[in-house]
Coordinates of C-alpha atoms in Angstrom, one line a residue:
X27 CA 88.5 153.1 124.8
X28 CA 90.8 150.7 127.3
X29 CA 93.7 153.4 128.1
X30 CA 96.9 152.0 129.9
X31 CA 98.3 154.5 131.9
X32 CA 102.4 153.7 132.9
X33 CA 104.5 155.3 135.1
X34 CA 107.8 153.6 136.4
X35 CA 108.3 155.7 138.7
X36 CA 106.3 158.3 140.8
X37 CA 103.1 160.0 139.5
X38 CA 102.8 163.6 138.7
X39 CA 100.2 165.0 140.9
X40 CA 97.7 165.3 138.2
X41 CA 97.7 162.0 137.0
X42 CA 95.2 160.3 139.4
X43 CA 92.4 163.3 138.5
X44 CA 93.1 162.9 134.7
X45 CA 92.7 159.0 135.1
X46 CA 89.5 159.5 137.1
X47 CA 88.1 162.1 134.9
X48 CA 89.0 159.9 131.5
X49 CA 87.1 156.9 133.6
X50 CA 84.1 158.8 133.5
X51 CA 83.4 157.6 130.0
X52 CA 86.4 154.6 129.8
X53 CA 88.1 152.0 130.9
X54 CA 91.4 153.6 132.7
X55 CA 94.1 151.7 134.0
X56 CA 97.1 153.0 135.9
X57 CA 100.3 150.7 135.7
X58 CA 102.9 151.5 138.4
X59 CA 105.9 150.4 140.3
X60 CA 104.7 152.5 143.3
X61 CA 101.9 150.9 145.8
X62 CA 99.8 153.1 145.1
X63 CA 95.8 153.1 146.2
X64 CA 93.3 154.0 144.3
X65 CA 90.6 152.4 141.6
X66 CA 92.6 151.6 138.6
X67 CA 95.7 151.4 139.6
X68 CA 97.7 148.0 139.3
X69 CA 100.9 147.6 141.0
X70 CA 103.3 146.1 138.6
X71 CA 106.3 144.5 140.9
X72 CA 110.0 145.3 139.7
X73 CA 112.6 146.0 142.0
X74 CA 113.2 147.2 145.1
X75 CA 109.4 148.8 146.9
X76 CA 111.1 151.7 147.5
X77 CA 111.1 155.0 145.3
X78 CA 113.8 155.2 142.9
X79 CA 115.5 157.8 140.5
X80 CA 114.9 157.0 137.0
X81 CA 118.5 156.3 136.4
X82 CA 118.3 153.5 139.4
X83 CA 115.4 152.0 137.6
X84 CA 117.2 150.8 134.5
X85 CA 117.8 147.4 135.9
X86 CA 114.6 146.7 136.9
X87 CA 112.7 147.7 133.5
X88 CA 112.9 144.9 132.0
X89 CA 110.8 143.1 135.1
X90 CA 108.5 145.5 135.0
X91 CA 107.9 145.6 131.4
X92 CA 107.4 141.6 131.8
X93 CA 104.6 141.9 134.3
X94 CA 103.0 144.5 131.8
X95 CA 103.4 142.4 128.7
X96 CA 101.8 139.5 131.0
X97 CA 98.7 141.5 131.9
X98 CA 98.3 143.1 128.0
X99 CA 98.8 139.8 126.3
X100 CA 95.4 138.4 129.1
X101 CA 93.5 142.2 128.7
X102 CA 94.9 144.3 125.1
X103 CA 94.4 147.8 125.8
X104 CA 93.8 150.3 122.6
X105 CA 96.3 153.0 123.9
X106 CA 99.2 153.1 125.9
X107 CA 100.3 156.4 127.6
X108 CA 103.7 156.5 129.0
X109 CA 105.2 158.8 131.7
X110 CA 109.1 159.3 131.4
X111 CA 111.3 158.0 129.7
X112 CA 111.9 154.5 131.6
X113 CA 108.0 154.2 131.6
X114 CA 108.2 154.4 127.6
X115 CA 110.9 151.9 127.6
X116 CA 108.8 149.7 129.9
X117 CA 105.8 150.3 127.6
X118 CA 107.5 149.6 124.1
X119 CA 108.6 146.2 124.9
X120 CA 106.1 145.1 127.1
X121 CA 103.5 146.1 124.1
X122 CA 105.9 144.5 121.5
X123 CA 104.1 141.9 119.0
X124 CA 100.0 143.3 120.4
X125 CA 100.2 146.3 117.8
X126 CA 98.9 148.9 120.4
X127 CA 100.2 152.6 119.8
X128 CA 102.1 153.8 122.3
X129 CA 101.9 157.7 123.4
X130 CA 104.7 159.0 125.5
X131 CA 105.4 162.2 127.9
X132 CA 108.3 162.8 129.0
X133 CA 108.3 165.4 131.6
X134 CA 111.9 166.3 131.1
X135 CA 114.1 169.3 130.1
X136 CA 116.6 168.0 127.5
X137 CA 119.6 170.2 127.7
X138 CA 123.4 169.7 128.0
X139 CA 123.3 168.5 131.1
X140 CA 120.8 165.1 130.1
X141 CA 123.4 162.4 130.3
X142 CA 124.2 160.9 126.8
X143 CA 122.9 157.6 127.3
X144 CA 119.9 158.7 129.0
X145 CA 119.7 161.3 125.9
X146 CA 119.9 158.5 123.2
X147 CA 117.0 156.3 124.7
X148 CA 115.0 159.7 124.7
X149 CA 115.4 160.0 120.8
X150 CA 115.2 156.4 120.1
X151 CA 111.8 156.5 122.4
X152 CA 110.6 159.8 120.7
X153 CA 111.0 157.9 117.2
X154 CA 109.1 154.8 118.1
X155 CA 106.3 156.4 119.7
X156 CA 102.8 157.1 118.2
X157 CA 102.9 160.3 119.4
X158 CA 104.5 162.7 121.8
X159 CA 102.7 164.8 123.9
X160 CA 104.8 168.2 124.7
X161 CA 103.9 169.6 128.1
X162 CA 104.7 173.4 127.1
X163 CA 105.6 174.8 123.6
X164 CA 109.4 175.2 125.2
X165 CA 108.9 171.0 125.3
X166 CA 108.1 170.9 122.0
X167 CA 110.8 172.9 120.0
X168 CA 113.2 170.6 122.4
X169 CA 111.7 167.4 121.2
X170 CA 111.9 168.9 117.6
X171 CA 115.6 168.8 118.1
X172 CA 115.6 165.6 119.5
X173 CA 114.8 164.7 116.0
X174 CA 111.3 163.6 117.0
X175 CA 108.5 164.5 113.9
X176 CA 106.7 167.1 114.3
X177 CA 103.9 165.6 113.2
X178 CA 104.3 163.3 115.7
X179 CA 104.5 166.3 118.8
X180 CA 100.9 167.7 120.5
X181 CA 100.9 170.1 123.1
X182 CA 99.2 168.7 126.0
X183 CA 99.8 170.5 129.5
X184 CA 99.7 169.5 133.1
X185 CA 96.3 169.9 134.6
X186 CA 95.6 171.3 138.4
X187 CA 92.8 169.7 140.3
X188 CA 90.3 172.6 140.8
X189 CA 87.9 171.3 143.3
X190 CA 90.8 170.6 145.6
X191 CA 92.9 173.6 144.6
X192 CA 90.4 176.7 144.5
X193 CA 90.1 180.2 146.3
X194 CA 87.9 178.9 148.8
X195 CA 88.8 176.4 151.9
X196 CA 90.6 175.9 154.8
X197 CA 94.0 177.1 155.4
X198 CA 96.8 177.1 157.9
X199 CA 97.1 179.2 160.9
X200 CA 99.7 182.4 160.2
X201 CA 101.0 185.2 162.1
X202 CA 100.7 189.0 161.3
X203 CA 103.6 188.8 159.1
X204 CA 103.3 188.6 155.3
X205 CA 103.9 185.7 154.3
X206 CA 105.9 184.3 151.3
X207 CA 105.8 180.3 150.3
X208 CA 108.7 178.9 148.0
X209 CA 107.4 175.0 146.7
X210 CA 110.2 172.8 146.2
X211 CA 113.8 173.4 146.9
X212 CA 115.1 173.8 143.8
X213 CA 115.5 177.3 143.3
X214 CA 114.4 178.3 146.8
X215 CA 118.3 179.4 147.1
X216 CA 116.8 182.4 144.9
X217 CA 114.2 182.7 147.1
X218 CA 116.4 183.1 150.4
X219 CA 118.8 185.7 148.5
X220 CA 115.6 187.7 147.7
X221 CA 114.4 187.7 151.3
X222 CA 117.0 190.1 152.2
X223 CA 115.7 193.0 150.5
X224 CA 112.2 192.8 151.5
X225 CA 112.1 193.7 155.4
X226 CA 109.5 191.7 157.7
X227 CA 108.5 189.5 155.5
X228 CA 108.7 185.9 156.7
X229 CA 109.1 182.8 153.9
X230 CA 108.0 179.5 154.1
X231 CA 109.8 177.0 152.1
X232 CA 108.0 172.8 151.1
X233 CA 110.1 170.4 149.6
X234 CA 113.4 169.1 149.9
X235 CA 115.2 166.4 151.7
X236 CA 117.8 166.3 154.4
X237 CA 120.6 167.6 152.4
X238 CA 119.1 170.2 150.9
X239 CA 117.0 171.4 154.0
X240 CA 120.3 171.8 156.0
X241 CA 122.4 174.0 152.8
X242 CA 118.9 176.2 153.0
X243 CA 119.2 176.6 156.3
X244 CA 123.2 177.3 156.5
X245 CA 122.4 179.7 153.5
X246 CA 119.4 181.4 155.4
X247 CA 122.0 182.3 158.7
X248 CA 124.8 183.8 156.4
X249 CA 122.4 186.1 154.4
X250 CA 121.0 187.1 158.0
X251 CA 117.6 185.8 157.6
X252 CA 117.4 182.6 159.5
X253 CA 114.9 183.9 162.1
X254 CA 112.3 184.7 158.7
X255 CA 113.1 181.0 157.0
X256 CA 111.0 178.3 158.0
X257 CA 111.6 175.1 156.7
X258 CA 108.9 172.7 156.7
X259 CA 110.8 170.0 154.6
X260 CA 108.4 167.2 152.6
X261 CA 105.0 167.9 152.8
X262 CA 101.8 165.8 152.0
X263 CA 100.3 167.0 148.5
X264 CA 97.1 166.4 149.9
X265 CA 98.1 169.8 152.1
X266 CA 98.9 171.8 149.7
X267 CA 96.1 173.7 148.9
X268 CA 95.7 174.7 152.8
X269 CA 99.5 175.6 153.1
X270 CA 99.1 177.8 149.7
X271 CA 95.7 179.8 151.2
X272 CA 97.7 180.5 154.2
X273 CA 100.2 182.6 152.6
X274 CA 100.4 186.2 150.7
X275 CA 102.2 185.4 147.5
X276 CA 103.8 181.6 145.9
X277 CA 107.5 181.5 144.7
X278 CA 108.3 178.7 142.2
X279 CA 112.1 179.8 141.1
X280 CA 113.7 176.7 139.9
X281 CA 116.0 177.0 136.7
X282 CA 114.4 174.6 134.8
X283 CA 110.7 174.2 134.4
X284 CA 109.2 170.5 133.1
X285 CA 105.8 170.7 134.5
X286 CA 105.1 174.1 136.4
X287 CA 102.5 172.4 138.3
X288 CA 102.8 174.1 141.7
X289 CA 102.6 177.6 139.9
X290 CA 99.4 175.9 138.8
X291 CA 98.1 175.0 142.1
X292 CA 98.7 178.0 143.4
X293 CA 97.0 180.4 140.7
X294 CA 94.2 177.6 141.3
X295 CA 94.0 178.8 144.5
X296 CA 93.8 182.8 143.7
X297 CA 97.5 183.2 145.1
X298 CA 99.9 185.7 142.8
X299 CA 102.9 184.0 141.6
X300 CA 106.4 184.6 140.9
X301 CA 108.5 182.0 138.9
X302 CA 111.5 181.8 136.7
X303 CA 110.8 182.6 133.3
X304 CA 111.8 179.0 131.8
X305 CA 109.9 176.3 130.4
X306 CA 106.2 175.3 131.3
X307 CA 105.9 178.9 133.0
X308 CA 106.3 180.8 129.9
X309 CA 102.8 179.3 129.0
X310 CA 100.9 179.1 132.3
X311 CA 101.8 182.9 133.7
X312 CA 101.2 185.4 131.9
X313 CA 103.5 188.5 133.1
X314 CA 102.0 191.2 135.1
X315 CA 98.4 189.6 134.3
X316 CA 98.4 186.4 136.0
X317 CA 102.0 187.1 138.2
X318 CA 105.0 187.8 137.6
X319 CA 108.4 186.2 135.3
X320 CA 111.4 186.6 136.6
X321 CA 115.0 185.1 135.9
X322 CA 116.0 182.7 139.3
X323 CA 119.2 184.1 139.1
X324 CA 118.7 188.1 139.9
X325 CA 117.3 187.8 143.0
X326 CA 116.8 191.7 143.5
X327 CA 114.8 191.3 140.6
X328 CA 112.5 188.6 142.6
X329 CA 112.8 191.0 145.7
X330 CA 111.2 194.1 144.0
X331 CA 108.1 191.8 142.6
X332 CA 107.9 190.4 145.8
X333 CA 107.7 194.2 146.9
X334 CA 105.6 195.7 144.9
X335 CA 103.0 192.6 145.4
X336 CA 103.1 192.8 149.2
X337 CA 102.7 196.7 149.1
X338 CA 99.4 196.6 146.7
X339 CA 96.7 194.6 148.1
X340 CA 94.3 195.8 145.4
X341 CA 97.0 194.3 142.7
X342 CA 97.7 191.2 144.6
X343 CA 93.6 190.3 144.3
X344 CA 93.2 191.6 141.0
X345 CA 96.3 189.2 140.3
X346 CA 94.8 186.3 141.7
X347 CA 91.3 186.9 140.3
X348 CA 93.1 186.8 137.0
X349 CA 95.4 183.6 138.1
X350 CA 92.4 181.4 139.3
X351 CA 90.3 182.1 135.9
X352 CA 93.3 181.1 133.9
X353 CA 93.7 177.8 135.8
X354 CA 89.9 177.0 135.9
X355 CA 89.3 177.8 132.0
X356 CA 93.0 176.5 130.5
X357 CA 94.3 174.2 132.9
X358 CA 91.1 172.5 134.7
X359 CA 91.6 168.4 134.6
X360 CA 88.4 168.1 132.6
X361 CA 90.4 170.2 129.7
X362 CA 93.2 168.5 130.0
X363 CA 91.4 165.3 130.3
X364 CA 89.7 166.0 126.7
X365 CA 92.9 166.7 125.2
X366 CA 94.2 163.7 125.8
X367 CA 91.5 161.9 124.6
X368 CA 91.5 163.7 121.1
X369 CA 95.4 162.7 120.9
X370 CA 94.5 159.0 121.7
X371 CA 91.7 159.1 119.4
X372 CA 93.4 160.7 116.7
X373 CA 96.5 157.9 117.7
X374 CA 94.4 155.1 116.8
X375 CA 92.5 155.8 113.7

């Protein structure tokens, strides 16, 4: 098959291992506003070179669905598969008159707070597409009420690299104290709260930008923890899997849940896990087996996990025993990879 891969705006950290692993047998081509490097991947120019929201992107769609209509109309792919919603508006009309199906993800939580116009190109997209690919059942009963068939919806998750992310490799220098990593700084406020409660313990938190970085670090001083809070602001993905080794347990606490990938990553890595019970989590951990649920909003809730994991070395390796197999046997790129093929297959017969 000729697969288009298009992504306005920035790539989800599997994307570049699904694309290589579907090129092992097809012709795979990324489409992206980004310069990104890489074999496959076309920049498409539209805008500004610099990373934008997706609501910032709206005036530039229509460029970059020109340059992708340009380069389909010279090469016709057989499938199109669309990251986000301004990537599936991109996609539609640059694809308009060739008669290729168009798949779409959307990597979104649609709730209340989805601004209404934003919302209605959602649904209209949804309609219009071949197929929708869910990223978590809680993704799927949302895009049911969208209105979007059901026939129409598969169940596709995120992947996680697991020759980069794995149980063995390199990791950062720590200190003797245990050592807690929060990814991302939404929800790491939970995170901060929790750290009260569990004595000595010393929590590392990735992600964020200015902003954010300096409410984390006003927060940490009033709750009396500043001197365990480090905050190491954006870092490379490429470190990730070193940074996740190097710790005792992985907090992923933010209220809503699209993708769960760093949960992911680090059960790839053999790491127990605590995250908020919402979205793409309610599939990937399974409680008390694979680490622990918990609500992002009782954070001496999160403390006694985070407790009872530090104090039982025995459960936190039977934990992440349990953790990597899930990742390697569910959510393994190759898997992934072939379930997206069937979709696409199944799309264009």
């Amino acid at each position: 098959m000729d697969i288009a891969i298009v992504s306005a705006h920035e790539l989800t950290p599997d994307t570049p291992a699904i694309a290589r692993e579907l090129a092992r047998g097809h012709r795979v081509t990324v489409y992206t506003r980004s310069k990104v490097k890489g074999a496959g991947v076309e920049h498409v120019p539209a805008g500004p070179d610099v990373e934008l929201s997706e609501s910032d992107l709206l005036p530039y769609i229509s460029d970059f669905s020109a340059g992708l209509r340009d380069r389909w109309r010279r090469h016709r792919p057989d499938i199109i598969h669309a990251h986000s919603w301004s990537s599936g508006l991109a996609a539609i009309a640059g694809s308009e008159g060739l008669n290729v199906p168009v798949t779409q993800t959307f990597h979104g939580h649609y709730d209340s707070r989805t601004p209404a116009p934003v919302r209605r190109l959602e649904c209209a997209i949804g309609r219009r597409a071949r197929a929708v690919i869910a990223t978590s059942a809680d993704e799927e009963d949302e895009l049911i009420r969208m209105g979007v068939p059901r026939r129409n919806i598969s169940v596709v998750p995120h992947g996680v690299d697991i020759e980069r992310f794995r149980r063995q490799g390199p990791a950062f220098p720590r200190g003797d104290r245990p050592r807690i990593l929060h990814v991302g700084h939404l929800g790491a406020a939970s995170a901060v709260n929790a750290l009260r409660a569990v004595p000595d313990a010393e929590l590392v938190i990735a992600g964020g930008d200015d902003p954010s970085i300096e409410r984390l670090r006003i927060l940490a001083g009033e709750r009396g923890v500043a001197d365990r809070v480090e905050l190491l602001g954006l870092v490379p993905h490429t470190a990730m899997p070193k940074l996740m080794r190097s710790v005792d347990l992985v907090l992923s606490l933010p209220p809503t849940v699209p993708t769960g990938t760093a949960a992911l990553e680090a059960m790839a890595c053999g790491i127990p896990v605590i995250a908020s019970a919402s979205g793409a989590h309610l599939d990937s951990v399974v409680d008390g087996v694979t680490g622990f649920l918990a609500r992002p909003d009782r954070p001496l809730e999160i403390a006694a996990r985070i407790r009872r994991l530090l104090g039982d070395a025995t459960l936190r390796t039977a934990i992440g025993y349990a953790a990597a197999d899930r990742a390697r046997s569910r959510y393994s790129v190759e898997r992934i990879s072939a379930e997206l093929l069937r979709v696409y297959e199944s799309t264009c017969a």
